[in-house]
PDB file of C-alpha atoms in Angstrom:
ATOM      1  CA  GLN R   1      17.408 -16.053  34.137  1.00  0.00           C
ATOM      2  CA  VAL R   2      21.121 -15.914  33.389  1.00  0.00           C
ATOM      3  CA  ARG R   3      23.110 -12.766  34.017  1.00  0.00           C
ATOM      4  CA  LEU R   4      26.586 -12.030  32.752  1.00  0.00           C
ATOM      5  CA  ALA R   5      28.515  -9.084  34.121  1.00  0.00           C
ATOM      6  CA  GLU R   6      31.814  -7.950  32.643  1.00  0.00           C
ATOM      7  CA  SER R   7      34.360  -5.851  34.465  1.00  0.00           C
ATOM      8  CA  GLY R   8      37.961  -4.746  34.099  1.00  0.00           C
ATOM      9  CA  GLY R   9      37.859  -2.590  30.997  1.00  0.00           C
ATOM     10  CA  GLY R  10      39.577   0.751  30.817  1.00  0.00           C
ATOM     11  CA  LEU R  11      42.253   2.844  29.163  1.00  0.00           C
ATOM     12  CA  VAL R  12      45.766   1.503  28.765  1.00  0.00           C
ATOM     13  CA  GLN R  13      48.815   2.432  26.730  1.00  0.00           C
ATOM     14  CA  ALA R  14      50.026   0.253  23.889  1.00  0.00           C
ATOM     15  CA  GLY R  15      52.117  -2.602  25.230  1.00  0.00           C
ATOM     16  CA  GLY R  16      50.234  -2.659  28.497  1.00  0.00           C
ATOM     17  CA  SER R  17      47.944  -5.259  30.035  1.00  0.00           C
ATOM     18  CA  LEU R  18      44.382  -5.548  31.254  1.00  0.00           C
ATOM     19  CA  GLU R  19      42.390  -8.372  32.749  1.00  0.00           C
ATOM     20  CA  LEU R  20      38.681  -8.672  32.051  1.00  0.00           C
ATOM     21  CA  SER R  21      36.330 -10.706  34.194  1.00  0.00           C
ATOM     22  CA  CYS R  22      32.927 -12.167  33.420  1.00  0.00           C
ATOM     23  CA  MET R  23      30.755 -13.236  36.323  1.00  0.00           C
ATOM     24  CA  ILE R  24      27.970 -15.646  35.422  1.00  0.00           C
ATOM     25  CA  ALA R  25      24.943 -15.824  37.701  1.00  0.00           C
ATOM     26  CA  GLY R  26      21.659 -17.691  37.533  1.00  0.00           C
ATOM     27  CA  SER R  27      20.152 -21.134  37.618  1.00  0.00           C
ATOM     28  CA  ILE R  28      22.292 -22.927  35.077  1.00  0.00           C
ATOM     29  CA  PRO R  29      22.481 -26.716  35.024  1.00  0.00           C
ATOM     30  CA  ARG R  30      25.358 -26.762  32.545  1.00  0.00           C
ATOM     31  CA  ILE R  31      27.495 -24.094  30.932  1.00  0.00           C
ATOM     32  CA  ASN R  32      28.941 -25.412  27.685  1.00  0.00           C
ATOM     33  CA  THR R  33      31.200 -22.616  26.484  1.00  0.00           C
ATOM     34  CA  VAL R  34      32.100 -19.119  27.576  1.00  0.00           C
ATOM     35  CA  GLY R  35      33.577 -16.708  25.125  1.00  0.00           C
ATOM     36  CA  TRP R  36      34.840 -13.180  24.804  1.00  0.00           C
ATOM     37  CA  TYR R  37      33.900 -11.226  21.724  1.00  0.00           C
ATOM     38  CA  ARG R  38      34.687  -7.664  20.742  1.00  0.00           C
ATOM     39  CA  GLN R  39      33.224  -5.050  18.489  1.00  0.00           C
ATOM     40  CA  ALA R  40      35.033  -1.965  17.306  1.00  0.00           C
ATOM     41  CA  PRO R  41      33.214   0.994  15.738  1.00  0.00           C
ATOM     42  CA  ALA R  42      31.954   0.222  12.237  1.00  0.00           C
ATOM     43  CA  LYS R  43      33.192  -3.357  12.486  1.00  0.00           C
ATOM     44  CA  GLN R  44      31.470  -6.683  13.020  1.00  0.00           C
ATOM     45  CA  ARG R  45      31.609  -8.450  16.337  1.00  0.00           C
ATOM     46  CA  GLU R  46      34.432 -10.985  16.349  1.00  0.00           C
ATOM     47  CA  LEU R  47      35.523 -13.862  18.516  1.00  0.00           C
ATOM     48  CA  VAL R  48      38.433 -13.089  20.795  1.00  0.00           C
ATOM     49  CA  ALA R  49      38.650 -16.256  22.871  1.00  0.00           C
ATOM     50  CA  GLN R  50      36.450 -19.123  23.945  1.00  0.00           C
ATOM     51  CA  ILE R  51      36.709 -21.880  26.516  1.00  0.00           C
ATOM     52  CA  THR R  52      34.782 -25.144  26.600  1.00  0.00           C
ATOM     53  CA  THR R  53      34.004 -25.681  30.238  1.00  0.00           C
ATOM     54  CA  GLY R  54      33.916 -29.456  30.229  1.00  0.00           C
ATOM     55  CA  SER R  55      37.247 -30.119  28.520  1.00  0.00           C
ATOM     56  CA  GLY R  56      38.964 -26.829  29.210  1.00  0.00           C
ATOM     57  CA  ALA R  57      39.767 -26.527  25.515  1.00  0.00           C
ATOM     58  CA  THR R  58      40.402 -22.984  24.327  1.00  0.00           C
ATOM     59  CA  ASN R  59      40.095 -21.231  21.013  1.00  0.00           C
ATOM     60  CA  TYR R  60      41.517 -17.815  20.082  1.00  0.00           C
ATOM     61  CA  GLY R  61      41.071 -15.338  17.299  1.00  0.00           C
ATOM     62  CA  ASP R  62      44.160 -15.107  15.099  1.00  0.00           C
ATOM     63  CA  SER R  63      44.835 -11.502  16.031  1.00  0.00           C
ATOM     64  CA  VAL R  64      45.169 -12.252  19.754  1.00  0.00           C
ATOM     65  CA  LYS R  65      46.950 -15.606  19.777  1.00  0.00           C
ATOM     66  CA  GLY R  66      49.972 -15.523  22.021  1.00  0.00           C
ATOM     67  CA  ARG R  67      48.869 -12.306  23.709  1.00  0.00           C
ATOM     68  CA  PHE R  68      45.523 -13.114  25.354  1.00  0.00           C
ATOM     69  CA  THR R  69      44.654 -15.961  27.709  1.00  0.00           C
ATOM     70  CA  ILE R  70      41.169 -17.106  28.701  1.00  0.00           C
ATOM     71  CA  SER R  71      40.633 -19.070  31.876  1.00  0.00           C
ATOM     72  CA  ARG R  72      37.785 -20.169  34.104  1.00  0.00           C
ATOM     73  CA  ILE R  73      37.558 -20.024  37.858  1.00  0.00           C
ATOM     74  CA  ASN R  74      34.994 -22.753  38.455  1.00  0.00           C
ATOM     75  CA  ALA R  75      34.393 -22.083  42.116  1.00  0.00           C
ATOM     76  CA  LYS R  76      33.325 -18.550  41.323  1.00  0.00           C
ATOM     77  CA  ASN R  77      31.573 -19.277  38.004  1.00  0.00           C
ATOM     78  CA  MET R  78      33.800 -16.642  36.507  1.00  0.00           C
ATOM     79  CA  VAL R  79      35.817 -16.432  33.322  1.00  0.00           C
ATOM     80  CA  SER R  80      38.742 -14.076  32.903  1.00  0.00           C
ATOM     81  CA  LEU R  81      40.582 -12.758  29.887  1.00  0.00           C
ATOM     82  CA  GLN R  82      44.168 -11.721  30.463  1.00  0.00           C
ATOM     83  CA  MET R  83      45.251  -9.336  27.727  1.00  0.00           C
ATOM     84  CA  ASN R  84      48.950  -8.593  27.300  1.00  0.00           C
ATOM     85  CA  SER R  85      50.928  -6.616  24.750  1.00  0.00           C
ATOM     86  CA  LEU R  86      47.846  -4.608  23.904  1.00  0.00           C
ATOM     87  CA  LYS R  87      47.709  -2.744  20.616  1.00  0.00           C
ATOM     88  CA  PRO R  88      45.586   0.221  19.511  1.00  0.00           C
ATOM     89  CA  GLU R  89      43.689  -2.154  17.217  1.00  0.00           C
ATOM     90  CA  ASP R  90      42.500  -4.055  20.287  1.00  0.00           C
ATOM     91  CA  THR R  91      40.323  -1.060  21.135  1.00  0.00           C
ATOM     92  CA  ALA R  92      36.707  -2.221  21.219  1.00  0.00           C
ATOM     93  CA  VAL R  93      33.774  -3.066  23.440  1.00  0.00           C
ATOM     94  CA  TYR R  94      34.379  -6.538  24.830  1.00  0.00           C
ATOM     95  CA  TYR R  95      31.402  -8.809  25.461  1.00  0.00           C
ATOM     96  CA  CYS R  96      31.104 -12.005  27.430  1.00  0.00           C
ATOM     97  CA  ASN R  97      28.943 -14.788  26.003  1.00  0.00           C
ATOM     98  CA  ALA R  98      27.800 -18.018  27.607  1.00  0.00           C
ATOM     99  CA  GLU R  99      26.302 -20.974  25.766  1.00  0.00           C
ATOM    100  CA  TRP R 100      24.437 -23.221  28.160  1.00  0.00           C
ATOM    101  CA  THR R 101      21.875 -26.003  28.481  1.00  0.00           C
ATOM    102  CA  ASP R 102      18.705 -25.292  30.422  1.00  0.00           C
ATOM    103  CA  TRP R 103      16.716 -27.613  32.696  1.00  0.00           C
ATOM    104  CA  VAL R 104      14.734 -29.092  29.779  1.00  0.00           C
ATOM    105  CA  GLY R 105      17.758 -29.658  27.578  1.00  0.00           C
ATOM    106  CA  LEU R 106      17.450 -26.624  25.320  1.00  0.00           C
ATOM    107  CA  GLN R 107      20.593 -24.855  24.136  1.00  0.00           C
ATOM    108  CA  ARG R 108      20.668 -21.168  25.024  1.00  0.00           C
ATOM    109  CA  ASP R 109      23.119 -18.318  24.962  1.00  0.00           C
ATOM    110  CA  ASP R 110      23.339 -14.996  26.727  1.00  0.00           C
ATOM    111  CA  TRP R 111      25.432 -11.866  26.475  1.00  0.00           C
ATOM    112  CA  GLY R 112      26.773  -9.373  28.923  1.00  0.00           C
ATOM    113  CA  GLN R 113      26.433  -5.621  28.506  1.00  0.00           C
ATOM    114  CA  GLY R 114      30.028  -5.184  27.424  1.00  0.00           C
ATOM    115  CA  THR R 115      33.033  -3.327  28.765  1.00  0.00           C
ATOM    116  CA  GLN R 116      35.084  -0.747  26.894  1.00  0.00           C
ATOM    117  CA  VAL R 117      38.774  -1.339  26.291  1.00  0.00           C
ATOM    118  CA  THR R 118      40.755   1.556  24.853  1.00  0.00           C
ATOM    119  CA  VAL R 119      44.417   1.223  23.925  1.00  0.00           C
ATOM    120  CA  SER R 120      46.275   4.451  23.236  1.00  0.00           C
ATOM    121  CA  SER R 121      49.285   4.622  20.945  1.00  0.00           C
TER     122      SER R 121
END
């Protein structure tokens, strides 16, 4: 069983910064990608940032490019999301997602419970 636990959400003023962390635990032979997604009230869940663990390649949603940075701390099986220059429109529940390959070669993905980020104007 794979468990993802997000932390680091909270309330911040516009222009401020927050760092989210996603700890990944479980028997995982290979993690392929880890991503951060967010969902605001009455809106669809959207990709914020994603990292491919093998190559280190990153991908960002257009609205966060230049402001957010995703990185992986391999030794701790943890992925962080540094969020700078936050805007009220960044307010949402942020979810961590891991796409991984199990011991028989099947592709799987799991989600964390989410962490609330609120940016006040």
